[in-house]
């Protein structure tokens, strides 16, 4: 097979751009090149002044304090070739936990997710189902929304790339890049992976030109396309990463990105002549815009307010730049190389951070729709509930690294941590309080904890959880919170309040204080674990006698010791998390089989899901 090859016209060889000054993030580039395809000036729907205004509007807001800078977190926009699997749910669960943590810090959060609906891969999937692409997209996009509801995902914006407002943004952005002389027409011949929607370098492929991610052969393609002058941004990207090494996270992924850039950036084709299902290229209806050039702009179009006239300027002033793009490591190049270069070309501010997490694997292979080795998230959620699913993947998989799923491990972890360490501790404490103190706290938690090391231990662990959440070390954050539960169980075992109550007098008073101490720790756990297991924490909070409104308006500062007051009445003890039972039996024609049962729980309410 001939090597993937690019025939670029001599005027745009990458060497030509090496002497250019890097473009600033805030200023629109004015450099022009010869032999570029350009639209007539009258086509442009913006002036240079408006572009400059757009770029700085966010800054000036920030400086004058007009509007608090939001915390904007995004998931990738998911392909709708097939319904969601656990791998796609993983990114969204993590993003939701991060968004919830930032809300607890009092930030105005904009949590963006959505679906990537154009391109060959989607058109082919629709045809295989005997549907039109748009019908197919409606069905799968809805399946994503339903899963997010079941998983308690409280997103603020859901963008579909087939929405008219998105198309308007893509066209405006394309025109800006064109005006900056960064788009030209040329021939392209290479090997294409439809599943990645990407031309590949032959050297990255396996035997028979198979894509290393999808294990399917790439197909030779030759097309007359429009290209984006990525090579022009090589130096600017190098400088950006050198100045802002935190831009790519975890830090060990930065080297990978830097070496891609160092090895030389080649312009990439941003249109397809062979694909109808896409946004037409402005002024050339025979081509559609490349699905990645289209989809990345969903991060901007998602920010538009309802019924707002779509424009880049308004999208930017609604929250750009993004604080955190959360993605899987397979799409790092698009987010840490292509996307910043596109934004530089359009004169827009770069996102603050791109975090590439690892893969959920099955037998060591990336779980995915194309390989067909997925875990069905709906099945997991319906069997075990959203908290168990969210907790397991965030606790068990170190955020950034790959992690394998096994049902046995899932059940063991969830039972040990959520049912035993947390659920049982709360239940038995409330049981003792009911029996001995009419479910009423005898003193303030501050008084109860006087001269006790326990309070210091809890405060240290909460502080650790705070730091871990901030650093996106979600597994460590869960671990720190669970340690509070472990410390609580140790405390109970050591003090044995049930025996003290039997002794009466001062011993009984001490026991009543012990219960206050444990319940205060529970209150703190309910806040600190709420980004990960929101409905479980809501139930804990309700058991402590608080209302739903109080739970909804929590702030991280309330993790400080001292919230529970003497006289406060707790609810009747009720298990907050049911153990998952594995029943060994003989089914399936006598073969040994294992059945997994979780007693029916009240379906938790989904909170605050707002759609754009
Ligand atoms: N449509 C593009 C993203 C465009 S963003 C402007 C896309 N979609 S995808 O549906 O294929 O993948 C979406 C996300 O799911 C990616 O971050 C990908 O890494 C993640 N995952 C897909 N399979 C995964 C696992 N098995 N494990 C963890 N995450 C995985 O790419």
XYZ file of C-alpha atoms and ligand atoms in Angstrom:
643
model
C 0.000 0.000 0.000
C 1.343 3.382 -0.948
C 2.356 5.530 1.962
C -0.161 8.090 3.131
C 0.795 11.067 1.090
C 0.047 14.728 1.001
C 0.393 16.760 -2.153
C 0.557 20.277 -0.958
C 1.035 23.198 -3.254
C 4.507 24.651 -2.908
C 3.297 27.909 -1.428
C 2.087 26.247 1.757
C 4.899 23.896 2.618
C 5.301 23.983 6.341
C 8.837 25.361 6.168
C 7.461 28.557 4.780
C 5.709 29.323 8.044
C 8.543 28.653 10.393
C 9.676 32.264 10.364
C 6.248 33.610 11.268
C 5.623 35.191 14.631
C 3.272 33.143 16.801
C -0.254 34.460 16.765
C -1.497 35.857 20.028
C -4.537 34.267 21.606
C -6.283 37.553 21.893
C -5.381 39.240 18.645
C -6.650 38.318 15.294
C -3.849 37.340 12.912
C -3.300 39.659 10.037
C -0.620 37.750 8.148
C -1.608 36.878 4.587
C -0.305 34.270 2.227
C -0.302 34.041 -1.486
C -2.249 31.495 -3.501
C -4.884 30.954 -0.880
C -8.464 30.315 -1.690
C -10.449 33.278 -0.379
C -14.069 34.306 -0.275
C -14.953 37.801 -1.436
C -14.824 40.351 1.368
C -18.592 40.958 1.128
C -19.199 37.412 2.343
C -17.891 38.148 5.782
C -20.466 38.784 8.401
C -18.076 40.426 10.811
C -15.563 43.212 10.868
C -12.069 43.048 12.245
C -13.166 45.314 15.099
C -15.926 42.927 16.098
C -13.455 40.100 16.109
C -11.169 41.980 18.445
C -14.102 42.851 20.689
C -15.155 39.254 20.859
C -11.734 38.109 21.820
C -11.342 40.498 24.669
C -14.917 40.637 25.941
C -14.362 37.818 28.337
C -11.265 39.537 29.633
C -12.913 42.863 30.213
C -15.795 41.201 32.029
C -13.274 39.565 34.216
C -11.422 42.779 34.913
C -14.467 44.871 35.776
C -16.018 42.052 37.734
C -19.219 42.567 35.691
C -20.070 38.879 35.833
C -18.369 36.167 37.851
C -16.202 34.066 35.579
C -17.975 30.724 35.218
C -16.361 27.337 35.596
C -17.029 25.652 32.258
C -16.461 21.922 32.000
C -17.132 19.890 28.881
C -17.373 16.239 27.925
C -16.640 15.216 24.350
C -19.670 15.342 22.102
C -20.473 11.695 21.612
C -20.828 10.056 18.234
C -24.332 8.818 17.651
C -23.351 5.836 15.541
C -24.549 3.601 18.384
C -26.126 4.005 21.824
C -23.832 4.997 24.701
C -21.635 2.404 26.361
C -19.857 2.473 29.699
C -16.756 4.088 28.166
C -18.712 7.127 27.035
C -20.607 7.225 30.326
C -17.298 7.281 32.198
C -16.239 10.722 30.891
C -19.655 12.128 31.684
C -19.738 10.742 35.224
C -16.328 12.263 35.888
C -17.379 15.607 34.412
C -20.526 15.580 36.529
C -18.533 14.931 39.712
C -16.184 17.800 38.860
C -19.090 20.117 38.047
C -20.841 19.238 41.310
C -17.636 19.869 43.270
C -17.204 23.291 41.637
C -20.843 24.134 42.428
C -20.157 23.216 46.051
C -17.323 25.748 45.961
C -19.919 28.344 45.022
C -18.839 28.687 41.381
C -21.258 29.428 38.573
C -20.825 26.212 36.618
C -21.652 25.549 33.000
C -21.473 21.836 32.348
C -21.580 21.116 28.627
C -22.224 17.795 26.976
C -23.887 16.706 23.761
C -23.767 14.616 20.634
C -21.620 14.691 17.507
C -24.052 13.872 14.741
C -22.468 14.511 11.350
C -20.116 12.574 9.114
C -19.699 9.360 7.250
C -19.706 7.113 10.302
C -23.135 8.358 11.386
C -24.610 8.267 7.875
C -23.431 4.663 7.484
C -24.852 3.662 10.883
C -28.223 5.229 10.006
C -28.331 3.433 6.645
C -27.558 0.137 8.358
C -30.621 0.699 10.555
C -32.736 1.629 7.562
C -33.253 5.126 8.972
C -32.551 8.570 7.659
C -29.526 10.155 9.345
C -31.665 12.712 11.120
C -34.127 10.124 12.490
C -31.219 8.009 13.609
C -29.573 10.979 15.360
C -32.810 11.838 17.168
C -33.084 8.316 18.548
C -29.481 7.933 19.695
C -29.167 11.447 21.030
C -32.275 10.767 23.117
C -30.688 7.543 24.391
C -27.750 9.604 25.671
C -30.098 12.035 27.410
C -31.987 9.192 29.049
C -28.824 7.559 30.296
C -27.593 10.862 31.718
C -30.894 11.188 33.566
C -30.577 7.688 34.999
C -26.994 8.339 36.033
C -27.920 11.593 37.806
C -25.930 13.716 35.387
C -26.830 17.357 36.041
C -25.614 18.994 32.835
C -26.429 22.596 32.021
C -26.135 22.487 28.234
C -26.711 19.680 25.790
C -25.631 20.554 22.267
C -26.475 18.533 19.176
C -24.271 19.366 16.228
C -27.294 19.137 13.927
C -28.910 22.154 15.607
C -29.236 25.245 13.395
C -27.468 27.459 15.955
C -24.464 25.162 15.802
C -24.374 25.305 12.007
C -24.386 29.110 12.188
C -21.405 29.072 14.556
C -19.469 26.611 12.389
C -19.999 28.742 9.306
C -18.979 31.932 11.072
C -15.894 30.278 12.502
C -14.968 28.838 9.108
C -15.253 32.294 7.599
C -12.977 33.759 10.251
C -10.329 31.142 9.647
C -10.666 31.684 5.930
C -10.305 35.441 6.389
C -7.096 34.734 8.241
C -5.797 32.948 5.137
C -5.647 29.634 6.926
C -7.815 27.663 4.506
C -6.767 26.569 1.040
C -7.802 23.973 -1.504
C -5.700 20.954 -2.425
C -5.634 17.260 -3.279
C -5.286 14.684 -0.583
C -4.496 11.025 -0.796
C -4.166 8.847 2.264
C -5.492 6.072 4.458
C -8.719 6.863 6.261
C -10.127 5.289 9.426
C -13.879 5.854 9.336
C -14.251 4.991 13.018
C -11.725 7.641 14.052
C -12.956 9.896 11.216
C -9.306 10.650 10.561
C -6.613 10.207 7.928
C -3.813 8.142 9.428
C -0.061 8.062 9.017
C 0.977 4.683 7.683
C 3.604 4.402 10.403
C 0.971 4.416 13.175
C -0.963 1.526 11.608
C -0.833 -2.191 12.374
C -0.593 -5.029 9.867
C -2.915 -4.700 6.837
C -3.165 -0.990 7.586
C -5.380 -1.647 10.593
C -6.175 1.216 12.946
C -4.589 0.447 16.341
C -7.703 1.606 18.206
C -10.414 -0.011 16.120
C -8.451 -2.954 14.654
C -10.147 -2.390 11.301
C -8.317 -1.719 8.013
C -8.066 1.903 6.949
C -9.274 2.619 3.443
C -7.368 4.495 0.738
C -8.973 7.808 -0.171
C -8.183 10.523 -2.636
C -10.067 13.786 -2.489
C -9.938 17.416 -3.483
C -10.434 19.134 -0.120
C -10.062 22.346 1.785
C -7.159 22.349 4.192
C -6.475 24.097 7.466
C -2.940 25.508 7.731
C -2.070 23.792 10.989
C 1.651 23.923 10.217
C 1.522 27.679 10.542
C 0.758 27.299 14.261
C 3.575 24.954 15.139
C 5.671 27.593 16.843
C 2.745 29.208 18.660
C 1.656 25.836 19.986
C 5.156 25.019 21.157
C 5.352 28.332 22.953
C 1.911 27.958 24.482
C 2.742 24.584 25.952
C 6.111 25.762 27.188
C 4.462 28.705 28.948
C 1.415 26.767 30.200
C 2.525 23.227 30.922
C -0.697 22.672 32.887
C -2.686 23.053 29.694
C -2.417 19.300 29.103
C -3.257 17.036 32.014
C -2.323 14.626 33.494
C 1.210 15.975 33.229
C 2.502 12.708 31.717
C 0.401 13.338 28.610
C 2.123 16.648 27.932
C 5.249 14.929 26.561
C 3.141 13.047 24.071
C 1.553 16.255 22.807
C 4.870 18.071 22.685
C 6.454 15.304 20.674
C 3.609 15.311 18.125
C 4.158 18.994 17.639
C 7.921 18.689 17.535
C 7.774 15.973 14.911
C 6.188 18.525 12.579
C 2.581 19.562 12.129
C 0.984 18.908 8.794
C -1.987 20.810 7.492
C -5.172 18.752 7.655
C -8.150 18.512 5.431
C -11.287 20.113 6.870
C -13.836 19.199 4.236
C -15.145 16.060 2.599
C -16.274 15.835 -1.013
C -17.633 12.318 -0.491
C -19.826 12.970 2.555
C -23.293 14.528 2.251
C -24.302 14.293 5.910
C -22.622 17.407 7.211
C -22.569 21.183 7.187
C -21.937 22.516 3.668
C -18.702 24.427 3.186
C -19.593 28.113 2.827
C -19.532 28.928 -0.901
C -18.993 25.323 -1.985
C -22.065 23.171 -1.513
C -20.344 20.187 -3.071
C -18.317 19.665 0.081
C -19.223 19.326 3.723
C -17.141 20.409 6.684
C -14.997 17.687 8.246
C -16.774 16.249 11.247
C -14.030 17.175 13.734
C -13.773 20.785 12.518
C -17.551 20.891 12.963
C -17.850 19.050 16.297
C -15.156 20.931 18.217
C -17.174 24.072 17.671
C -19.987 22.496 19.659
C -18.093 23.661 22.731
C -18.815 27.222 21.611
C -22.312 26.819 20.192
C -23.411 25.042 23.376
C -22.798 28.237 25.325
C -25.390 30.244 23.385
C -28.414 31.242 25.396
C -31.839 29.952 24.407
C -33.377 31.943 21.518
C -30.244 34.066 21.164
C -29.130 35.111 17.689
C -26.223 32.696 17.170
C -22.882 34.427 16.802
C -19.367 33.716 17.972
C -19.418 36.942 19.898
C -22.446 35.950 21.956
C -21.168 32.412 22.496
C -17.876 33.792 23.761
C -19.526 36.248 26.108
C -21.685 33.470 27.567
C -18.740 31.724 29.168
C -15.739 31.234 26.898
C -13.032 30.087 27.510
C -13.706 26.601 28.776
C -12.046 25.841 32.122
C -11.690 22.140 31.477
C -12.148 19.934 28.433
C -12.493 16.409 29.737
C -11.710 13.818 27.077
C -10.389 10.305 26.580
C -6.712 9.989 25.668
C -7.593 8.825 22.127
C -8.806 12.266 21.157
C -6.027 14.270 22.765
C -4.439 15.309 19.469
C -7.705 16.906 18.326
C -8.108 18.822 21.574
C -4.526 19.734 22.433
C -3.191 20.415 18.934
C -5.882 20.958 16.266
C -8.369 22.787 18.458
C -5.978 25.372 19.981
C -4.587 26.084 16.506
C -8.102 26.565 15.130
C -8.916 28.947 17.979
C -5.713 30.904 17.438
C -6.594 31.247 13.789
C -10.044 32.580 14.679
C -8.561 34.941 17.273
C -10.233 33.280 20.234
C -8.908 32.566 23.701
C -7.683 29.043 24.345
C -9.320 26.727 26.864
C -7.544 26.591 30.200
C -7.024 22.866 30.424
C -7.444 19.627 28.509
C -7.501 16.484 30.631
C -7.101 13.159 28.809
C -8.333 10.271 30.933
C -7.579 6.611 30.339
C -9.729 3.848 28.908
C -12.106 1.422 30.494
C -10.869 -1.842 29.131
C -12.185 -5.333 28.817
C -9.499 -7.998 28.641
C -6.993 -5.216 28.148
C -8.665 -3.804 25.003
C -10.345 -0.400 24.886
C -14.036 -0.952 25.389
C -15.818 0.481 22.376
C -18.721 0.431 19.999
C -16.550 -0.518 17.042
C -14.929 -3.492 18.779
C -18.267 -4.557 20.272
C -16.744 -5.353 23.701
C -18.767 -2.851 25.659
C -20.486 -2.915 29.019
C -24.054 -1.774 28.854
C -24.418 1.160 31.261
C -28.233 0.977 31.311
C -28.018 -2.566 32.544
C -25.547 -1.608 35.293
C -27.614 1.366 36.417
C -30.847 -0.567 36.483
C -29.264 -3.426 38.358
C -27.194 -1.465 40.861
C -28.397 2.158 40.813
C -26.534 5.307 39.773
C -24.489 5.776 42.941
C -22.897 2.346 42.753
C -21.948 2.836 39.099
C -20.605 6.349 39.596
C -18.712 5.401 42.732
C -17.139 2.256 41.349
C -15.683 3.837 38.209
C -14.488 7.003 39.904
C -13.036 5.191 42.915
C -11.572 2.193 41.160
C -10.019 3.766 38.086
C -7.267 6.230 38.854
C -8.322 9.237 36.834
C -5.961 9.431 33.870
C -5.045 5.726 33.820
C -6.778 2.739 32.209
C -8.968 0.476 34.334
C -10.523 -2.941 33.807
C -14.071 -3.794 34.840
C -15.102 -6.962 36.609
C -18.512 -7.544 38.134
C -17.022 -9.320 41.126
C -14.800 -6.357 41.921
C -17.696 -3.988 41.365
C -19.879 -5.796 43.889
C -17.107 -6.163 46.450
C -16.118 -2.507 46.357
C -19.598 -1.116 46.398
C -20.713 -3.394 49.219
C -17.631 -2.767 51.318
C -17.529 1.000 50.907
C -21.064 2.222 50.392
C -23.164 -0.441 52.125
C -20.814 -1.282 55.016
C -18.444 1.580 55.780
C -20.995 4.321 55.186
C -24.493 2.815 55.136
C -24.115 0.517 58.138
C -22.327 3.075 60.239
C -25.124 5.563 59.740
C -27.819 2.988 60.298
C -26.484 1.558 63.496
C -25.720 5.001 64.923
C -29.227 6.213 64.191
C -30.589 2.968 65.659
C -28.729 3.602 68.917
C -29.816 7.235 68.949
C -33.432 6.227 68.489
C -33.266 3.638 71.224
C -31.410 5.765 73.759
C -31.984 9.437 72.913
C -35.373 9.602 71.154
C -33.511 10.297 67.879
C -32.407 13.661 69.293
C -28.863 15.004 69.572
C -27.916 15.747 73.161
C -25.312 18.456 72.498
C -23.745 20.489 69.697
C -21.224 18.495 67.690
C -18.535 21.045 68.597
C -19.065 20.344 72.304
C -19.267 16.592 71.743
C -15.887 16.611 69.992
C -14.025 18.581 72.665
C -10.826 16.825 73.647
C -11.281 14.253 70.898
C -8.658 13.600 68.198
C -11.408 12.339 65.965
C -12.453 15.834 64.918
C -8.879 16.646 63.779
C -8.729 13.423 61.814
C -11.955 14.266 59.997
C -10.831 17.822 59.287
C -7.545 16.608 57.814
C -9.298 14.048 55.627
C -11.800 16.594 54.352
C -8.997 18.947 53.477
C -7.288 16.141 51.580
C -10.504 15.374 49.701
C -10.776 19.049 48.781
C -7.249 19.110 47.377
C -7.787 15.875 45.452
C -11.019 17.087 43.889
C -9.304 20.318 42.885
C -6.482 18.353 41.255
C -8.994 16.067 39.543
C -7.674 13.098 41.517
C -11.172 11.761 41.880
C -10.216 8.326 43.138
C -8.071 9.816 45.899
C -10.878 12.197 46.816
C -13.222 9.202 47.273
C -10.548 7.444 49.277
C -10.113 10.378 51.653
C -13.868 10.584 52.263
C -14.103 6.843 52.824
C -11.321 7.164 55.373
C -13.678 9.329 57.417
C -16.104 6.409 57.416
C -13.333 4.011 58.404
C -12.274 6.323 61.212
C -15.919 6.494 62.339
C -16.221 2.713 62.438
C -12.986 2.443 64.433
C -14.250 5.080 66.827
C -17.481 3.177 67.371
C -15.635 -0.099 67.913
C -13.285 1.553 70.387
C -15.912 3.466 72.375
C -18.710 0.890 72.147
C -21.519 3.315 72.983
C -24.045 0.437 73.090
C -22.255 -0.880 76.239
C -21.890 2.587 77.708
C -25.638 3.173 77.442
C -26.184 0.031 79.481
C -23.979 1.418 82.259
C -26.074 4.585 82.577
C -24.993 7.857 84.280
C -21.818 9.538 82.977
C -21.083 6.586 80.696
C -24.440 7.017 79.061
C -23.807 10.747 78.582
C -20.480 9.948 76.945
C -22.221 7.437 74.661
C -24.779 10.045 73.595
C -21.904 12.373 72.711
C -20.224 9.587 70.730
C -23.317 9.292 68.576
C -23.287 13.032 67.892
C -19.660 12.740 66.843
C -20.363 9.923 64.399
C -23.407 11.647 62.943
C -21.425 14.849 62.465
C -18.840 12.822 60.569
C -21.714 11.415 58.493
C -22.938 14.911 57.724
C -19.482 15.803 56.484
C -19.273 12.624 54.399
C -22.644 13.453 52.849
C -21.296 16.775 51.608
C -17.838 15.607 50.626
C -19.017 12.549 48.696
C -21.989 14.281 47.070
C -20.105 15.068 43.834
C -19.628 11.322 43.340
C -22.755 9.737 44.841
C -25.360 12.506 44.865
C -28.476 10.475 45.551
C -26.895 8.405 48.308
C -25.697 11.621 49.969
C -29.132 13.167 49.624
C -30.551 10.168 51.476
C -27.892 10.456 54.202
C -28.676 14.132 54.565
C -32.385 13.396 54.857
C -31.647 10.816 57.575
C -29.854 13.555 59.489
C -33.063 15.554 59.493
C -32.264 18.025 56.719
C -34.599 19.020 53.909
C -34.023 18.546 50.196
C -33.602 22.293 49.820
C -30.845 22.296 52.406
C -29.085 19.556 50.470
C -29.491 21.414 47.185
C -27.951 24.561 48.614
C -24.927 23.017 50.282
C -21.530 24.660 50.135
C -18.171 22.989 50.639
C -17.462 25.354 53.585
C -20.111 23.393 55.480
C -17.719 20.462 55.698
C -16.269 22.355 58.648
C -16.886 20.507 61.914
C -19.804 21.830 63.952
C -22.895 21.693 61.733
C -25.035 19.409 63.895
C -26.556 21.140 66.923
C -27.952 19.865 70.180
C -31.715 19.305 70.034
C -31.639 18.453 66.326
C -33.961 15.531 65.579
C -32.828 12.800 63.220
C -35.142 10.843 60.916
C -36.209 7.269 61.572
C -33.290 4.973 60.682
C -33.712 3.543 57.195
C -30.947 1.861 55.155
C -29.467 4.366 52.701
C -27.703 1.794 50.560
C -28.716 -1.818 50.074
C -26.062 -4.498 49.811
C -25.802 -6.307 46.511
C -26.289 -10.013 47.148
C -24.675 -12.641 44.974
C -26.847 -15.731 45.084
C -25.133 -18.882 43.921
C -27.562 -21.253 42.276
C -28.031 -23.835 39.570
C -29.712 -22.403 36.568
C -29.252 -22.576 32.825
C -29.766 -26.311 32.491
C -27.902 -27.299 35.619
C -24.800 -25.177 35.003
C -23.652 -23.230 38.011
C -24.749 -19.671 37.691
C -24.570 -16.619 39.836
C -27.429 -14.223 40.231
C -26.928 -10.667 41.366
C -29.670 -9.051 43.353
C -30.033 -5.572 44.738
C -33.122 -5.110 46.821
C -35.502 -2.625 45.290
C -34.673 0.887 46.292
C -36.770 3.955 45.803
C -35.743 5.429 42.480
C -33.711 8.502 43.357
C -34.741 11.801 41.878
C -32.624 13.417 39.215
C -31.777 16.921 40.185
C -31.350 20.034 38.197
C -31.133 18.642 34.686
C -31.522 21.587 32.400
C -31.353 21.279 28.686
C -30.128 23.914 26.324
N -17.263 12.581 18.585
C -15.932 12.486 19.073
C -15.648 13.600 20.060
C -15.856 14.975 19.511
S -15.590 16.188 20.744
C -15.780 17.630 19.958
C -15.707 11.141 19.746
N -16.786 10.504 20.159
S -16.811 9.044 20.821
O -18.197 8.774 21.102
O -16.143 8.116 19.982
O -15.980 9.128 22.120
C -16.319 10.036 23.110
C -15.483 9.877 24.332
O -15.694 8.607 24.917
C -13.982 9.997 24.092
O -13.422 10.838 25.078
C -13.481 8.626 24.274
O -12.187 8.605 24.762
C -14.460 8.122 25.315
N -14.444 6.699 25.338
C -14.880 5.853 24.370
N -14.556 4.591 24.755
C -13.928 4.630 25.951
C -13.490 3.681 26.852
N -13.543 2.402 26.600
N -13.032 4.106 28.056
C -13.039 5.433 28.409
N -13.451 6.347 27.577
C -13.756 5.984 26.299
O -14.565 10.738 19.889
